[in-house]
């Protein structure tokens, strides 16, 4: 992508989108198109069609989605599948009609089977049952990958799906009930410190293992993929490969920690000195989700921010937001 290429970032205000915006600015891109939800409802087919007809972006990064943790997924399953299916269907189809050169569709590691081998390779998609607590979201994202695959095969488009591991960083959602694990911990432990609470309850047993990627590293990886030369980018797409695999790339660190280790690290960063009590009556979710990132590393990219450094940055963002 040249620096004045017209690039549309769908979902530019979220955790992923805001990181993409920072990275685009840092790299000197000067023709980035954005719309807030109030300006463009991506679930509205006609509005999305009108937007693409008038703007005609050359590149699209689809970061807009309804996201949340276990509680949110369990509470709003209909919204998770309906809104995500509508958003990606509208954006991917209109990108094809508008002649978009490349599209990057972003999902998450929850697309993979609950009990698949670790670390998780791209080829494990659709090889077993999904984690029930986030199945509506995961199925929507799998449908998005299939859309990219189908359009590449039928129309020769260049649509790639990138599946980041668990993300955290500036612009995260710190809602007390609907947030993911790291922002939820940061908020609860910070408030416990301020209120001198002697203990803090953590959902689950603390034994599941999770991998976490700092959001700005994820954004750097996305732009790295979008800027791959044709001889590296095209072999990633289903229309140019014969192995039966979807146009899918994992993005992560290749390193995981237990939830207990994470909670202790967040406590240290926040400066909370009380006790952590793990509530085994709450669901653990998948016991391990570690991404195999050898494919991404073979393309020449590796995450640079350690979990400790990333948490320090995330906490500073939380208290200064």
Short mmCIF file of N, CA and C in Angstrom, two decimals, residues 122-242:
data_model
loop_
_atom_site.label_atom_id
_atom_site.label_comp_id
_atom_site.label_asym_id
_atom_site.label_seq_id
_atom_site.Cartn_x
_atom_site.Cartn_y
_atom_site.Cartn_z
N UNK A 122 -3.42 -23.22 11.93
CA UNK A 122 -4.51 -22.76 11.07
C UNK A 122 -5.32 -23.93 10.52
N UNK A 123 -4.68 -25.05 10.30
CA UNK A 123 -5.36 -26.21 9.70
C UNK A 123 -6.35 -26.88 10.65
N UNK A 124 -6.37 -26.48 11.93
CA UNK A 124 -7.29 -27.10 12.89
C UNK A 124 -8.71 -26.53 12.81
N UNK A 125 -8.91 -25.50 12.00
CA UNK A 125 -10.25 -24.93 11.85
C UNK A 125 -11.26 -26.00 11.43
N UNK A 126 -12.41 -26.01 12.12
CA UNK A 126 -13.52 -26.92 11.81
C UNK A 126 -13.17 -28.40 11.97
N UNK A 127 -12.26 -28.72 12.89
CA UNK A 127 -11.91 -30.12 13.12
C UNK A 127 -12.54 -30.67 14.41
N UNK A 128 -13.36 -29.88 15.12
CA UNK A 128 -13.98 -30.36 16.34
C UNK A 128 -14.97 -29.35 16.88
N UNK A 129 -15.68 -29.69 17.99
CA UNK A 129 -16.68 -28.80 18.57
C UNK A 129 -16.06 -27.52 19.12
N UNK A 130 -16.84 -26.43 19.07
CA UNK A 130 -16.40 -25.13 19.58
C UNK A 130 -16.66 -25.02 21.08
N UNK A 131 -16.02 -24.05 21.72
CA UNK A 131 -16.31 -23.72 23.11
C UNK A 131 -17.73 -23.17 23.20
N UNK A 132 -18.64 -23.78 23.98
CA UNK A 132 -20.04 -23.35 24.00
C UNK A 132 -20.25 -21.91 24.45
N UNK A 133 -19.39 -21.39 25.34
CA UNK A 133 -19.63 -20.05 25.88
C UNK A 133 -19.48 -18.94 24.85
N UNK A 134 -18.77 -19.18 23.75
CA UNK A 134 -18.67 -18.13 22.73
C UNK A 134 -18.97 -18.64 21.32
N UNK A 135 -19.76 -19.72 21.24
CA UNK A 135 -20.03 -20.33 19.94
C UNK A 135 -20.72 -19.39 18.95
N UNK A 136 -21.71 -18.57 19.34
CA UNK A 136 -22.33 -17.68 18.35
C UNK A 136 -21.33 -16.73 17.69
N UNK A 137 -20.45 -16.15 18.51
CA UNK A 137 -19.42 -15.26 17.97
C UNK A 137 -18.47 -16.03 17.06
N UNK A 138 -18.01 -17.20 17.53
CA UNK A 138 -17.06 -17.99 16.76
C UNK A 138 -17.65 -18.41 15.42
N UNK A 139 -18.90 -18.85 15.41
CA UNK A 139 -19.53 -19.27 14.16
C UNK A 139 -19.67 -18.11 13.18
N UNK A 140 -19.96 -16.92 13.70
CA UNK A 140 -20.03 -15.75 12.83
C UNK A 140 -18.67 -15.49 12.18
N UNK A 141 -17.60 -15.56 12.98
CA UNK A 141 -16.27 -15.31 12.45
C UNK A 141 -15.85 -16.40 11.46
N UNK A 142 -16.22 -17.64 11.73
CA UNK A 142 -15.92 -18.71 10.78
C UNK A 142 -16.63 -18.45 9.45
N UNK A 143 -17.87 -17.95 9.53
CA UNK A 143 -18.60 -17.60 8.31
C UNK A 143 -17.87 -16.50 7.54
N UNK A 144 -17.26 -15.55 8.25
CA UNK A 144 -16.50 -14.49 7.60
C UNK A 144 -15.28 -15.03 6.87
N UNK A 145 -14.60 -15.99 7.50
CA UNK A 145 -13.45 -16.64 6.84
C UNK A 145 -13.91 -17.35 5.58
N UNK A 146 -15.05 -18.05 5.69
CA UNK A 146 -15.59 -18.76 4.53
C UNK A 146 -15.98 -17.79 3.41
N UNK A 147 -16.49 -16.62 3.79
CA UNK A 147 -16.81 -15.60 2.78
C UNK A 147 -15.55 -15.17 2.04
N UNK A 148 -14.48 -14.88 2.78
CA UNK A 148 -13.23 -14.48 2.14
C UNK A 148 -12.75 -15.58 1.19
N UNK A 149 -12.80 -16.81 1.66
CA UNK A 149 -12.39 -17.96 0.86
C UNK A 149 -13.23 -18.07 -0.40
N UNK A 150 -14.55 -17.94 -0.25
CA UNK A 150 -15.47 -18.11 -1.38
C UNK A 150 -15.30 -17.02 -2.43
N UNK A 151 -15.15 -15.77 -1.98
CA UNK A 151 -14.98 -14.67 -2.93
C UNK A 151 -13.64 -14.78 -3.66
N UNK A 152 -12.60 -15.23 -2.94
CA UNK A 152 -11.32 -15.44 -3.61
C UNK A 152 -11.43 -16.50 -4.70
N UNK A 153 -12.12 -17.59 -4.38
CA UNK A 153 -12.24 -18.69 -5.33
C UNK A 153 -13.09 -18.31 -6.53
N UNK A 154 -14.20 -17.61 -6.28
CA UNK A 154 -15.12 -17.32 -7.39
C UNK A 154 -14.74 -16.08 -8.18
N UNK A 155 -14.23 -15.06 -7.48
CA UNK A 155 -14.01 -13.78 -8.15
C UNK A 155 -12.54 -13.38 -8.25
N UNK A 156 -11.64 -14.19 -7.67
CA UNK A 156 -10.23 -13.85 -7.74
C UNK A 156 -9.85 -12.68 -6.86
N UNK A 157 -10.65 -12.40 -5.84
CA UNK A 157 -10.33 -11.31 -4.91
C UNK A 157 -9.13 -11.70 -4.03
N UNK A 158 -8.58 -10.71 -3.34
CA UNK A 158 -7.44 -10.95 -2.45
C UNK A 158 -7.87 -10.59 -1.02
N UNK A 159 -8.65 -11.49 -0.42
CA UNK A 159 -9.17 -11.29 0.93
C UNK A 159 -8.50 -12.31 1.86
N UNK A 160 -7.90 -11.79 2.91
CA UNK A 160 -7.18 -12.61 3.86
C UNK A 160 -7.80 -12.48 5.24
N UNK A 161 -7.87 -13.58 5.99
CA UNK A 161 -8.39 -13.56 7.36
C UNK A 161 -7.22 -13.71 8.33
N UNK A 162 -7.17 -12.80 9.31
CA UNK A 162 -6.13 -12.85 10.33
C UNK A 162 -6.78 -13.11 11.68
N UNK A 163 -6.28 -14.09 12.40
CA UNK A 163 -6.86 -14.46 13.69
C UNK A 163 -5.88 -14.13 14.81
N UNK A 164 -6.05 -12.96 15.45
CA UNK A 164 -5.18 -12.63 16.58
C UNK A 164 -5.56 -13.45 17.81
N UNK A 165 -4.61 -13.67 18.67
CA UNK A 165 -4.88 -14.24 19.97
C UNK A 165 -5.54 -13.19 20.84
N UNK A 166 -5.72 -13.44 22.13
CA UNK A 166 -6.36 -12.49 23.03
C UNK A 166 -5.60 -11.16 23.04
N UNK A 167 -6.33 -10.08 22.80
CA UNK A 167 -5.71 -8.76 22.69
C UNK A 167 -5.99 -7.90 23.91
N UNK A 168 -5.10 -6.95 24.17
CA UNK A 168 -5.28 -5.97 25.23
C UNK A 168 -4.46 -4.74 24.85
N UNK A 169 -4.78 -3.60 25.48
CA UNK A 169 -4.00 -2.40 25.21
C UNK A 169 -4.84 -1.14 25.26
N UNK A 170 -4.30 -0.05 24.72
CA UNK A 170 -4.97 1.24 24.74
C UNK A 170 -6.30 1.16 23.99
N UNK A 171 -7.35 1.76 24.57
CA UNK A 171 -8.66 1.75 23.94
C UNK A 171 -9.48 0.53 24.26
N UNK A 172 -9.05 -0.25 25.24
CA UNK A 172 -9.77 -1.47 25.61
C UNK A 172 -11.10 -1.12 26.29
N UNK A 173 -11.97 -2.13 26.39
CA UNK A 173 -13.27 -1.99 27.03
C UNK A 173 -13.14 -2.40 28.50
N UNK A 174 -13.37 -1.45 29.41
CA UNK A 174 -13.22 -1.73 30.84
C UNK A 174 -14.57 -1.84 31.54
N UNK A 175 -15.60 -2.21 30.80
CA UNK A 175 -16.93 -2.38 31.40
C UNK A 175 -16.85 -3.44 32.50
N UNK A 176 -17.51 -3.22 33.65
CA UNK A 176 -17.39 -4.16 34.77
C UNK A 176 -17.92 -5.56 34.48
N UNK A 177 -18.81 -5.72 33.49
CA UNK A 177 -19.37 -7.04 33.22
C UNK A 177 -19.03 -7.57 31.83
N UNK A 178 -18.89 -6.70 30.85
CA UNK A 178 -18.78 -7.13 29.46
C UNK A 178 -17.37 -7.07 28.89
N UNK A 179 -16.35 -6.94 29.74
CA UNK A 179 -14.98 -6.81 29.25
C UNK A 179 -14.27 -8.15 29.23
N UNK A 180 -13.13 -8.19 28.54
CA UNK A 180 -12.29 -9.37 28.51
C UNK A 180 -11.43 -9.44 29.77
N UNK A 181 -10.64 -10.51 29.87
CA UNK A 181 -9.99 -10.83 31.13
C UNK A 181 -8.99 -9.77 31.60
N UNK A 182 -8.11 -9.27 30.72
CA UNK A 182 -7.10 -8.32 31.18
C UNK A 182 -7.72 -6.99 31.60
N UNK A 183 -8.56 -6.35 30.76
CA UNK A 183 -9.17 -5.09 31.23
C UNK A 183 -10.03 -5.27 32.47
N UNK A 184 -10.72 -6.42 32.57
CA UNK A 184 -11.53 -6.68 33.76
C UNK A 184 -10.65 -6.76 35.00
N UNK A 185 -9.52 -7.44 34.88
CA UNK A 185 -8.60 -7.53 36.02
C UNK A 185 -8.01 -6.17 36.37
N UNK A 186 -7.60 -5.42 35.36
CA UNK A 186 -7.02 -4.10 35.63
C UNK A 186 -7.99 -3.23 36.39
N UNK A 187 -9.24 -3.20 35.94
CA UNK A 187 -10.24 -2.35 36.60
C UNK A 187 -10.50 -2.83 38.04
N UNK A 188 -10.74 -4.11 38.20
CA UNK A 188 -11.10 -4.62 39.52
C UNK A 188 -9.95 -4.49 40.52
N UNK A 189 -8.74 -4.75 40.08
CA UNK A 189 -7.61 -4.66 41.00
C UNK A 189 -7.25 -3.21 41.31
N UNK A 190 -7.42 -2.33 40.33
CA UNK A 190 -7.20 -0.90 40.59
C UNK A 190 -8.22 -0.39 41.61
N UNK A 191 -9.49 -0.73 41.39
CA UNK A 191 -10.53 -0.28 42.32
C UNK A 191 -10.32 -0.88 43.71
N UNK A 192 -9.85 -2.14 43.77
CA UNK A 192 -9.58 -2.77 45.05
C UNK A 192 -8.45 -2.05 45.78
N UNK A 193 -7.45 -1.62 45.02
CA UNK A 193 -6.34 -0.87 45.62
C UNK A 193 -6.83 0.46 46.18
N UNK A 194 -7.62 1.18 45.38
CA UNK A 194 -8.13 2.49 45.79
C UNK A 194 -9.02 2.36 47.04
N UNK A 195 -9.83 1.29 47.08
CA UNK A 195 -10.79 1.10 48.17
C UNK A 195 -10.25 0.25 49.32
N UNK A 196 -8.96 -0.09 49.25
CA UNK A 196 -8.31 -0.89 50.31
C UNK A 196 -9.03 -2.21 50.60
N UNK A 197 -9.50 -2.87 49.53
CA UNK A 197 -10.15 -4.17 49.69
C UNK A 197 -9.10 -5.24 50.04
N UNK A 198 -9.38 -6.05 51.05
CA UNK A 198 -8.38 -7.07 51.44
C UNK A 198 -8.28 -8.23 50.47
N UNK A 199 -9.38 -8.51 49.71
CA UNK A 199 -9.36 -9.62 48.75
C UNK A 199 -10.07 -9.21 47.47
N UNK A 200 -9.73 -9.89 46.39
CA UNK A 200 -10.40 -9.72 45.10
C UNK A 200 -10.71 -11.11 44.55
N UNK A 201 -11.96 -11.32 44.13
CA UNK A 201 -12.37 -12.60 43.56
C UNK A 201 -12.05 -12.62 42.06
N UNK A 202 -11.46 -13.70 41.60
CA UNK A 202 -11.14 -13.90 40.19
C UNK A 202 -11.96 -15.08 39.68
N UNK A 203 -12.64 -14.90 38.55
CA UNK A 203 -13.47 -15.97 37.99
C UNK A 203 -12.63 -17.20 37.67
N UNK A 204 -13.18 -18.38 38.01
CA UNK A 204 -12.57 -19.64 37.63
C UNK A 204 -11.50 -20.11 38.60
N UNK A 205 -10.84 -21.19 38.21
CA UNK A 205 -9.86 -21.82 39.08
C UNK A 205 -8.47 -21.21 38.98
N UNK A 206 -8.23 -20.44 37.93
CA UNK A 206 -6.90 -19.85 37.72
C UNK A 206 -5.97 -20.75 36.94
N UNK A 207 -6.41 -21.97 36.61
CA UNK A 207 -5.54 -22.92 35.92
C UNK A 207 -5.52 -22.83 34.39
N UNK A 208 -6.58 -22.32 33.73
CA UNK A 208 -6.51 -22.22 32.27
C UNK A 208 -5.32 -21.36 31.83
N UNK A 209 -4.79 -21.70 30.67
CA UNK A 209 -3.66 -20.95 30.13
C UNK A 209 -4.13 -20.10 28.95
N UNK A 210 -3.62 -18.88 28.88
CA UNK A 210 -4.00 -17.96 27.81
C UNK A 210 -2.77 -17.23 27.27
N UNK A 211 -2.86 -16.90 26.01
CA UNK A 211 -1.83 -16.13 25.31
C UNK A 211 -2.39 -14.72 25.09
N UNK A 212 -1.55 -13.70 25.26
CA UNK A 212 -2.01 -12.32 25.11
C UNK A 212 -1.07 -11.54 24.22
N UNK A 213 -1.66 -10.71 23.35
CA UNK A 213 -0.90 -9.91 22.40
C UNK A 213 -1.25 -8.44 22.57
N UNK A 214 -0.25 -7.60 22.70
CA UNK A 214 -0.47 -6.16 22.82
C UNK A 214 -1.06 -5.62 21.52
N UNK A 215 -2.06 -4.78 21.62
CA UNK A 215 -2.85 -4.36 20.45
C UNK A 215 -2.01 -3.67 19.38
N UNK A 216 -1.01 -2.88 19.79
CA UNK A 216 -0.19 -2.20 18.79
C UNK A 216 0.70 -3.18 18.02
N UNK A 217 1.10 -4.27 18.66
CA UNK A 217 1.82 -5.32 17.93
C UNK A 217 0.90 -5.96 16.89
N UNK A 218 -0.36 -6.20 17.29
CA UNK A 218 -1.34 -6.76 16.36
C UNK A 218 -1.50 -5.85 15.14
N UNK A 219 -1.62 -4.53 15.38
CA UNK A 219 -1.81 -3.58 14.28
C UNK A 219 -0.60 -3.59 13.34
N UNK A 220 0.57 -3.67 13.92
CA UNK A 220 1.78 -3.73 13.10
C UNK A 220 1.76 -4.98 12.22
N UNK A 221 1.31 -6.11 12.79
CA UNK A 221 1.22 -7.36 12.02
C UNK A 221 0.23 -7.23 10.87
N UNK A 222 -0.90 -6.56 11.13
CA UNK A 222 -1.91 -6.39 10.08
C UNK A 222 -1.36 -5.59 8.89
N UNK A 223 -0.68 -4.50 9.18
CA UNK A 223 -0.12 -3.68 8.10
C UNK A 223 1.02 -4.43 7.40
N UNK A 224 1.73 -5.24 8.16
CA UNK A 224 2.78 -6.06 7.56
C UNK A 224 2.17 -7.01 6.52
N UNK A 225 1.05 -7.65 6.89
CA UNK A 225 0.38 -8.55 5.95
C UNK A 225 -0.14 -7.81 4.73
N UNK A 226 -0.77 -6.66 4.95
CA UNK A 226 -1.34 -5.89 3.84
C UNK A 226 -0.27 -5.38 2.89
N UNK A 227 0.96 -5.26 3.37
CA UNK A 227 2.05 -4.75 2.54
C UNK A 227 2.95 -5.83 1.98
N UNK A 228 2.60 -7.10 2.19
CA UNK A 228 3.40 -8.17 1.61
C UNK A 228 3.39 -8.04 0.08
N UNK A 229 4.53 -8.28 -0.57
CA UNK A 229 4.54 -8.28 -2.04
C UNK A 229 3.67 -9.41 -2.57
N UNK A 230 3.20 -9.25 -3.80
CA UNK A 230 2.28 -10.22 -4.39
C UNK A 230 2.81 -11.65 -4.31
N UNK A 231 4.11 -11.83 -4.48
CA UNK A 231 4.66 -13.19 -4.49
C UNK A 231 4.56 -13.85 -3.12
N UNK A 232 4.40 -13.06 -2.04
CA UNK A 232 4.16 -13.63 -0.71
C UNK A 232 2.69 -13.62 -0.32
N UNK A 233 1.96 -12.60 -0.76
CA UNK A 233 0.56 -12.46 -0.37
C UNK A 233 -0.34 -13.46 -1.09
N UNK A 234 -0.18 -13.59 -2.40
CA UNK A 234 -1.09 -14.43 -3.17
C UNK A 234 -1.08 -15.90 -2.77
N UNK A 235 0.08 -16.46 -2.40
CA UNK A 235 0.05 -17.87 -1.96
C UNK A 235 -0.74 -18.11 -0.68
N UNK A 236 -1.07 -17.04 0.06
CA UNK A 236 -1.87 -17.19 1.27
C UNK A 236 -3.35 -17.37 0.96
N UNK A 237 -3.76 -17.07 -0.27
CA UNK A 237 -5.17 -17.02 -0.62
C UNK A 237 -5.63 -18.32 -1.26
N UNK A 238 -6.87 -18.69 -0.97
CA UNK A 238 -7.40 -19.96 -1.44
C UNK A 238 -7.44 -20.06 -2.96
N UNK A 239 -7.59 -18.93 -3.64
CA UNK A 239 -7.68 -18.97 -5.10
C UNK A 239 -6.34 -19.30 -5.73
N UNK A 240 -5.25 -19.28 -4.92
CA UNK A 240 -3.93 -19.55 -5.47
C UNK A 240 -3.27 -20.78 -4.84
N UNK A 241 -4.00 -21.52 -3.98
CA UNK A 241 -3.41 -22.65 -3.29
C UNK A 241 -4.25 -23.90 -3.51
N UNK A 242 -3.61 -25.03 -3.41
CA UNK A 242 -4.28 -26.29 -3.72
C UNK A 242 -4.34 -27.24 -2.53
#
